[in-house]
Every structure is written in C-alpha cells, then in structure tokens.
Amino acid sequence: MGSMTTMLPEWVRLVWALVLVVVALLHIWHARSLLGQPRWWHAAHTAMAVGMVAMYAADPMGQIGLDRVLLAIFGALAVVLAVVTIAVGRREGVVNPLWVITGLDTAAMAYMSAVMLWPGTIVHAGTWIVIGYLCVDALAWIFGVWERIPVLERPPVGLRGHDSLDIRISLAVMAAGMTYMLLAMV
C-alpha cells in the first residue's frame, strides 16, 4: 500500500474516473441498442466501469465501506458469470471465451476490492498474476485477438467478438485501469 498515495494522486484519480465514465456511457449505449447476450455482456462491462469510477473517485485510504460493497457485488457477479458461461456453453455446445474473459475481469474487480480491504493478507504473487493477465487482456483487445477466436465463428454462438474499435479500446482502457490500480497497491 506504500505506493498507493504516490501513484494515485488526486489529479490521476480524476483523469481515470473521467475516462472510465466515458467507457461506462459507451457500454450503456451499446447495451441499450443490442438484444440477447450482447446486451448482458455490455451490462456486465458497464457495472465494471462504474465500479472502477467509484474506486478511482474515492479516497484510496478511506473507502473501506465501498470496498466491502464492491467485493460483494463483483464476487457475486463473477459467480453469476461462471454460471452463465456454463449454461450458455451447454446450450450452444461450446464454451464462449468472451464470457470466460468477462468472468475473469469481474473476478479481478473483486480481487482489487479484497486487496484494499486486507492488504497485509493478500500474497503479492497473486497480484502480479492478475496484473499479468490484465496486461495480456488489454493487448488482446487492442489487437483484436478475442474476435478472431475460431469458436466465435460458429453460427449458434450468441455472443461474438466485437470488431468495433470503440469497444475494443474501451475494454483495453478498463483492463489498463485495473492494472494501474493494482500496481499502485503493490
């Protein structure tokens, strides 16, 4: 937690919060204009973006109540996404990697809240693993890797990769925002 105050000065937190508000608005817009799995997928990303806005907007040393709420919300959402991933996989005959990735991202949100609540009990190696995953995730969104997964080309798959640049950038920004916050906690 020593680097938390130096890596997260007020102006940096404000910039991240504003950028993530734009990300949340983008996903709200997409969720409203789509149906089925894509709508729910964007809703999950809206929740993550709003959670990140709250994390960056709050004082990092005085957000214990917020961290408890976010841990409960994102822990529950990660479980729901695991169930959705399994249920959709059974129905479609294939596990959709986009749901898996969304579940992992949501679990990373819960993990960040846990680190804030119990900084002394969380193993730093776990944090570095999550940071590594989020870096790969951000790069994969930037370079459009997730939309080129062969499984997503099957006709019965209800959630396919997004080829729109705005969504790819927004998801890379969210992964980068999570990475930056975790780095501040190490």
PDB file of C-alpha atoms in Angstrom:
ATOM      1  CA  MET A   1       0.000   0.000   0.000  1.00  0.00           C
ATOM      2  CA  GLY A   2       3.052   2.270   0.176  1.00  0.00           C
ATOM      3  CA  SER A   3       2.920   3.298  -3.474  1.00  0.00           C
ATOM      4  CA  MET A   4      -0.847   3.873  -3.346  1.00  0.00           C
ATOM      5  CA  THR A   5      -0.599   7.536  -2.404  1.00  0.00           C
ATOM      6  CA  THR A   6       2.239   8.328  -4.819  1.00  0.00           C
ATOM      7  CA  MET A   7       0.735   6.501  -7.811  1.00  0.00           C
ATOM      8  CA  LEU A   8      -2.808   7.724  -7.185  1.00  0.00           C
ATOM      9  CA  PRO A   9      -2.639  11.474  -6.588  1.00  0.00           C
ATOM     10  CA  GLU A  10      -5.974  13.249  -6.828  1.00  0.00           C
ATOM     11  CA  TRP A  11      -5.484  14.505 -10.404  1.00  0.00           C
ATOM     12  CA  VAL A  12      -4.611  10.986 -11.673  1.00  0.00           C
ATOM     13  CA  ARG A  13      -7.650   9.540  -9.940  1.00  0.00           C
ATOM     14  CA  LEU A  14      -9.826  12.247 -11.508  1.00  0.00           C
ATOM     15  CA  VAL A  15      -8.489  11.577 -15.015  1.00  0.00           C
ATOM     16  CA  TRP A  16      -9.044   7.829 -14.659  1.00  0.00           C
ATOM     17  CA  ALA A  17     -12.541   8.407 -13.255  1.00  0.00           C
ATOM     18  CA  LEU A  18     -13.498  10.661 -16.180  1.00  0.00           C
ATOM     19  CA  VAL A  19     -12.115   8.250 -18.776  1.00  0.00           C
ATOM     20  CA  LEU A  20     -13.989   5.387 -17.148  1.00  0.00           C
ATOM     21  CA  VAL A  21     -17.231   7.416 -17.126  1.00  0.00           C
ATOM     22  CA  VAL A  22     -16.867   7.608 -20.926  1.00  0.00           C
ATOM     23  CA  VAL A  23     -16.286   3.831 -21.014  1.00  0.00           C
ATOM     24  CA  ALA A  24     -19.425   3.249 -18.902  1.00  0.00           C
ATOM     25  CA  LEU A  25     -21.516   5.524 -21.161  1.00  0.00           C
ATOM     26  CA  LEU A  26     -20.262   3.706 -24.249  1.00  0.00           C
ATOM     27  CA  HIS A  27     -21.273   0.326 -22.830  1.00  0.00           C
ATOM     28  CA  ILE A  28     -24.652   1.692 -21.708  1.00  0.00           C
ATOM     29  CA  TRP A  29     -25.251   2.909 -25.258  1.00  0.00           C
ATOM     30  CA  HIS A  30     -24.323  -0.474 -26.722  1.00  0.00           C
ATOM     31  CA  ALA A  31     -26.399  -2.370 -24.130  1.00  0.00           C
ATOM     32  CA  ARG A  32     -29.453  -0.269 -24.959  1.00  0.00           C
ATOM     33  CA  SER A  33     -29.088  -0.827 -28.697  1.00  0.00           C
ATOM     34  CA  LEU A  34     -28.471  -4.608 -28.610  1.00  0.00           C
ATOM     35  CA  LEU A  35     -30.509  -7.638 -27.596  1.00  0.00           C
ATOM     36  CA  GLY A  36     -29.789 -11.015 -26.024  1.00  0.00           C
ATOM     37  CA  GLN A  37     -26.326 -11.993 -24.840  1.00  0.00           C
ATOM     38  CA  PRO A  38     -24.580  -8.886 -26.208  1.00  0.00           C
ATOM     39  CA  ARG A  39     -26.884  -6.677 -24.103  1.00  0.00           C
ATOM     40  CA  TRP A  40     -25.997  -8.582 -20.926  1.00  0.00           C
ATOM     41  CA  TRP A  41     -22.326  -8.669 -21.853  1.00  0.00           C
ATOM     42  CA  HIS A  42     -22.287  -4.864 -22.187  1.00  0.00           C
ATOM     43  CA  ALA A  43     -24.261  -4.542 -18.929  1.00  0.00           C
ATOM     44  CA  ALA A  44     -21.554  -6.526 -17.115  1.00  0.00           C
ATOM     45  CA  HIS A  45     -18.899  -4.212 -18.557  1.00  0.00           C
ATOM     46  CA  THR A  46     -20.977  -1.186 -17.562  1.00  0.00           C
ATOM     47  CA  ALA A  47     -21.014  -2.477 -13.981  1.00  0.00           C
ATOM     48  CA  MET A  48     -17.234  -2.924 -14.043  1.00  0.00           C
ATOM     49  CA  ALA A  49     -16.682   0.573 -15.462  1.00  0.00           C
ATOM     50  CA  VAL A  50     -18.966   2.128 -12.821  1.00  0.00           C
ATOM     51  CA  GLY A  51     -17.139   0.158 -10.123  1.00  0.00           C
ATOM     52  CA  MET A  52     -13.815   1.446 -11.429  1.00  0.00           C
ATOM     53  CA  VAL A  53     -15.162   5.026 -11.449  1.00  0.00           C
ATOM     54  CA  ALA A  54     -16.159   4.596  -7.799  1.00  0.00           C
ATOM     55  CA  MET A  55     -12.735   3.155  -6.907  1.00  0.00           C
ATOM     56  CA  TYR A  56     -10.852   5.985  -8.579  1.00  0.00           C
ATOM     57  CA  ALA A  57     -13.188   8.730  -7.347  1.00  0.00           C
ATOM     58  CA  ALA A  58     -12.994   7.638  -3.699  1.00  0.00           C
ATOM     59  CA  ASP A  59     -10.098   8.379  -1.391  1.00  0.00           C
ATOM     60  CA  PRO A  60      -7.957   5.220  -1.635  1.00  0.00           C
ATOM     61  CA  MET A  61      -7.257   5.231   2.086  1.00  0.00           C
ATOM     62  CA  GLY A  62     -10.847   5.876   3.169  1.00  0.00           C
ATOM     63  CA  GLN A  63     -13.021   3.588   1.078  1.00  0.00           C
ATOM     64  CA  ILE A  64     -13.423   0.533   3.302  1.00  0.00           C
ATOM     65  CA  GLY A  65     -17.226   0.634   3.036  1.00  0.00           C
ATOM     66  CA  LEU A  66     -17.035   0.977  -0.729  1.00  0.00           C
ATOM     67  CA  ASP A  67     -14.551  -1.893  -0.971  1.00  0.00           C
ATOM     68  CA  ARG A  68     -16.875  -4.161   1.020  1.00  0.00           C
ATOM     69  CA  VAL A  69     -19.792  -3.340  -1.278  1.00  0.00           C
ATOM     70  CA  LEU A  70     -17.691  -3.776  -4.430  1.00  0.00           C
ATOM     71  CA  LEU A  71     -16.276  -7.089  -3.177  1.00  0.00           C
ATOM     72  CA  ALA A  72     -19.811  -8.373  -2.583  1.00  0.00           C
ATOM     73  CA  ILE A  73     -21.126  -7.106  -5.921  1.00  0.00           C
ATOM     74  CA  PHE A  74     -18.227  -8.290  -8.071  1.00  0.00           C
ATOM     75  CA  GLY A  75     -17.776 -11.534  -6.177  1.00  0.00           C
ATOM     76  CA  ALA A  76     -21.460 -12.321  -6.785  1.00  0.00           C
ATOM     77  CA  LEU A  77     -21.242 -11.149 -10.400  1.00  0.00           C
ATOM     78  CA  ALA A  78     -18.206 -13.387 -11.008  1.00  0.00           C
ATOM     79  CA  VAL A  79     -20.197 -16.371  -9.715  1.00  0.00           C
ATOM     80  CA  VAL A  80     -23.194 -15.415 -11.878  1.00  0.00           C
ATOM     81  CA  LEU A  81     -20.926 -15.102 -14.918  1.00  0.00           C
ATOM     82  CA  ALA A  82     -19.438 -18.545 -14.224  1.00  0.00           C
ATOM     83  CA  VAL A  83     -22.966 -19.991 -14.156  1.00  0.00           C
ATOM     84  CA  VAL A  84     -23.892 -18.082 -17.342  1.00  0.00           C
ATOM     85  CA  THR A  85     -20.727 -19.313 -19.056  1.00  0.00           C
ATOM     86  CA  ILE A  86     -21.570 -22.924 -18.219  1.00  0.00           C
ATOM     87  CA  ALA A  87     -25.273 -22.591 -19.096  1.00  0.00           C
ATOM     88  CA  VAL A  88     -24.631 -20.834 -22.401  1.00  0.00           C
ATOM     89  CA  GLY A  89     -21.866 -23.324 -23.185  1.00  0.00           C
ATOM     90  CA  ARG A  90     -24.225 -26.234 -22.677  1.00  0.00           C
ATOM     91  CA  ARG A  91     -26.916 -24.630 -24.811  1.00  0.00           C
ATOM     92  CA  GLU A  92     -24.566 -23.617 -27.622  1.00  0.00           C
ATOM     93  CA  GLY A  93     -22.336 -26.677 -27.440  1.00  0.00           C
ATOM     94  CA  VAL A  94     -19.175 -24.652 -26.848  1.00  0.00           C
ATOM     95  CA  VAL A  95     -17.769 -22.528 -24.008  1.00  0.00           C
ATOM     96  CA  ASN A  96     -17.659 -18.941 -25.219  1.00  0.00           C
ATOM     97  CA  PRO A  97     -14.285 -17.370 -24.390  1.00  0.00           C
ATOM     98  CA  LEU A  98     -15.844 -13.888 -24.247  1.00  0.00           C
ATOM     99  CA  TRP A  99     -17.961 -14.946 -21.264  1.00  0.00           C
ATOM    100  CA  VAL A 100     -14.900 -16.577 -19.661  1.00  0.00           C
ATOM    101  CA  ILE A 101     -12.865 -13.373 -20.114  1.00  0.00           C
ATOM    102  CA  THR A 102     -15.690 -11.250 -18.712  1.00  0.00           C
ATOM    103  CA  GLY A 103     -15.895 -13.544 -15.686  1.00  0.00           C
ATOM    104  CA  LEU A 104     -12.141 -13.282 -15.143  1.00  0.00           C
ATOM    105  CA  ASP A 105     -12.293  -9.491 -15.436  1.00  0.00           C
ATOM    106  CA  THR A 106     -15.107  -9.389 -12.899  1.00  0.00           C
ATOM    107  CA  ALA A 107     -13.126 -11.650 -10.567  1.00  0.00           C
ATOM    108  CA  ALA A 108     -10.203  -9.191 -10.944  1.00  0.00           C
ATOM    109  CA  MET A 109     -12.553  -6.411  -9.783  1.00  0.00           C
ATOM    110  CA  ALA A 110     -13.470  -8.466  -6.696  1.00  0.00           C
ATOM    111  CA  TYR A 111      -9.769  -9.203  -6.123  1.00  0.00           C
ATOM    112  CA  MET A 112      -8.899  -5.479  -6.191  1.00  0.00           C
ATOM    113  CA  SER A 113     -11.523  -4.815  -3.532  1.00  0.00           C
ATOM    114  CA  ALA A 114     -10.168  -7.680  -1.411  1.00  0.00           C
ATOM    115  CA  VAL A 115      -6.633  -6.298  -1.699  1.00  0.00           C
ATOM    116  CA  MET A 116      -7.863  -2.905  -0.492  1.00  0.00           C
ATOM    117  CA  LEU A 117      -9.713  -4.484   2.435  1.00  0.00           C
ATOM    118  CA  TRP A 118      -6.953  -6.859   3.542  1.00  0.00           C
ATOM    119  CA  PRO A 119      -3.666  -5.549   2.106  1.00  0.00           C
ATOM    120  CA  GLY A 120      -1.467  -7.453   4.537  1.00  0.00           C
ATOM    121  CA  THR A 121      -3.053 -10.834   3.924  1.00  0.00           C
ATOM    122  CA  ILE A 122      -3.030 -10.875   0.111  1.00  0.00           C
ATOM    123  CA  VAL A 123       0.014 -12.555  -1.431  1.00  0.00           C
ATOM    124  CA  HIS A 124       1.871 -10.234  -3.822  1.00  0.00           C
ATOM    125  CA  ALA A 125       2.462 -13.106  -6.258  1.00  0.00           C
ATOM    126  CA  GLY A 126      -1.299 -13.326  -6.766  1.00  0.00           C
ATOM    127  CA  THR A 127      -1.449  -9.618  -7.511  1.00  0.00           C
ATOM    128  CA  TRP A 128       1.338  -9.950 -10.087  1.00  0.00           C
ATOM    129  CA  ILE A 129      -0.533 -12.835 -11.750  1.00  0.00           C
ATOM    130  CA  VAL A 130      -3.673 -10.687 -12.005  1.00  0.00           C
ATOM    131  CA  ILE A 131      -1.608  -7.773 -13.334  1.00  0.00           C
ATOM    132  CA  GLY A 132      -0.050 -10.056 -15.960  1.00  0.00           C
ATOM    133  CA  TYR A 133      -3.485 -11.346 -17.008  1.00  0.00           C
ATOM    134  CA  LEU A 134      -4.868  -7.803 -17.293  1.00  0.00           C
ATOM    135  CA  CYS A 135      -1.885  -6.685 -19.416  1.00  0.00           C
ATOM    136  CA  VAL A 136      -2.463  -9.604 -21.808  1.00  0.00           C
ATOM    137  CA  ASP A 137      -6.195  -8.844 -21.795  1.00  0.00           C
ATOM    138  CA  ALA A 138      -5.616  -5.171 -22.694  1.00  0.00           C
ATOM    139  CA  LEU A 139      -3.235  -6.065 -25.525  1.00  0.00           C
ATOM    140  CA  ALA A 140      -5.630  -8.718 -26.829  1.00  0.00           C
ATOM    141  CA  TRP A 141      -8.439  -6.144 -27.009  1.00  0.00           C
ATOM    142  CA  ILE A 142      -6.223  -3.559 -28.709  1.00  0.00           C
ATOM    143  CA  PHE A 143      -5.064  -6.016 -31.368  1.00  0.00           C
ATOM    144  CA  GLY A 144      -8.482  -7.647 -31.846  1.00  0.00           C
ATOM    145  CA  VAL A 145      -7.307 -11.080 -30.728  1.00  0.00           C
ATOM    146  CA  TRP A 146     -10.542 -12.037 -28.941  1.00  0.00           C
ATOM    147  CA  GLU A 147     -12.687 -11.525 -32.044  1.00  0.00           C
ATOM    148  CA  ARG A 148     -10.527 -13.919 -34.086  1.00  0.00           C
ATOM    149  CA  ILE A 149     -11.081 -16.966 -31.879  1.00  0.00           C
ATOM    150  CA  PRO A 150     -12.393 -19.748 -34.183  1.00  0.00           C
ATOM    151  CA  VAL A 151     -15.094 -20.849 -31.715  1.00  0.00           C
ATOM    152  CA  LEU A 152     -16.803 -17.476 -32.165  1.00  0.00           C
ATOM    153  CA  GLU A 153     -17.310 -18.125 -35.872  1.00  0.00           C
ATOM    154  CA  ARG A 154     -19.826 -20.903 -35.185  1.00  0.00           C
ATOM    155  CA  PRO A 155     -23.420 -19.924 -36.075  1.00  0.00           C
ATOM    156  CA  PRO A 156     -25.121 -20.923 -32.794  1.00  0.00           C
ATOM    157  CA  VAL A 157     -22.824 -18.727 -30.680  1.00  0.00           C
ATOM    158  CA  GLY A 158     -24.930 -15.877 -29.295  1.00  0.00           C
ATOM    159  CA  LEU A 159     -22.050 -13.627 -28.292  1.00  0.00           C
ATOM    160  CA  ARG A 160     -19.379 -12.988 -30.889  1.00  0.00           C
ATOM    161  CA  GLY A 161     -16.258 -10.841 -30.845  1.00  0.00           C
ATOM    162  CA  HIS A 162     -16.695  -7.122 -31.293  1.00  0.00           C
ATOM    163  CA  ASP A 163     -14.946  -5.665 -34.253  1.00  0.00           C
ATOM    164  CA  SER A 164     -15.855  -2.089 -33.361  1.00  0.00           C
ATOM    165  CA  LEU A 165     -12.806  -0.114 -32.408  1.00  0.00           C
ATOM    166  CA  ASP A 166     -14.638   1.844 -29.693  1.00  0.00           C
ATOM    167  CA  ILE A 167     -15.491  -1.310 -27.749  1.00  0.00           C
ATOM    168  CA  ARG A 168     -12.017  -2.773 -28.133  1.00  0.00           C
ATOM    169  CA  ILE A 169     -10.434   0.460 -26.899  1.00  0.00           C
ATOM    170  CA  SER A 170     -12.894   0.751 -24.008  1.00  0.00           C
ATOM    171  CA  LEU A 171     -12.136  -2.794 -22.834  1.00  0.00           C
ATOM    172  CA  ALA A 172      -8.393  -2.198 -23.144  1.00  0.00           C
ATOM    173  CA  VAL A 173      -8.806   1.010 -21.114  1.00  0.00           C
ATOM    174  CA  MET A 174     -10.701  -0.854 -18.388  1.00  0.00           C
ATOM    175  CA  ALA A 175      -8.020  -3.544 -18.210  1.00  0.00           C
ATOM    176  CA  ALA A 176      -5.350  -0.821 -18.082  1.00  0.00           C
ATOM    177  CA  GLY A 177      -7.271   0.990 -15.334  1.00  0.00           C
ATOM    178  CA  MET A 178      -7.421  -2.189 -13.262  1.00  0.00           C
ATOM    179  CA  THR A 179      -3.735  -2.839 -13.914  1.00  0.00           C
ATOM    180  CA  TYR A 180      -2.734   0.675 -12.834  1.00  0.00           C
ATOM    181  CA  MET A 181      -4.750   0.424  -9.631  1.00  0.00           C
ATOM    182  CA  LEU A 182      -3.238  -2.965  -8.781  1.00  0.00           C
ATOM    183  CA  LEU A 183       0.260  -1.628  -9.463  1.00  0.00           C
ATOM    184  CA  ALA A 184      -0.469   1.181  -7.028  1.00  0.00           C
ATOM    185  CA  MET A 185      -1.353  -1.423  -4.407  1.00  0.00           C
ATOM    186  CA  VAL A 186       1.850  -3.483  -4.769  1.00  0.00           C
TER     187      VAL A 186
END
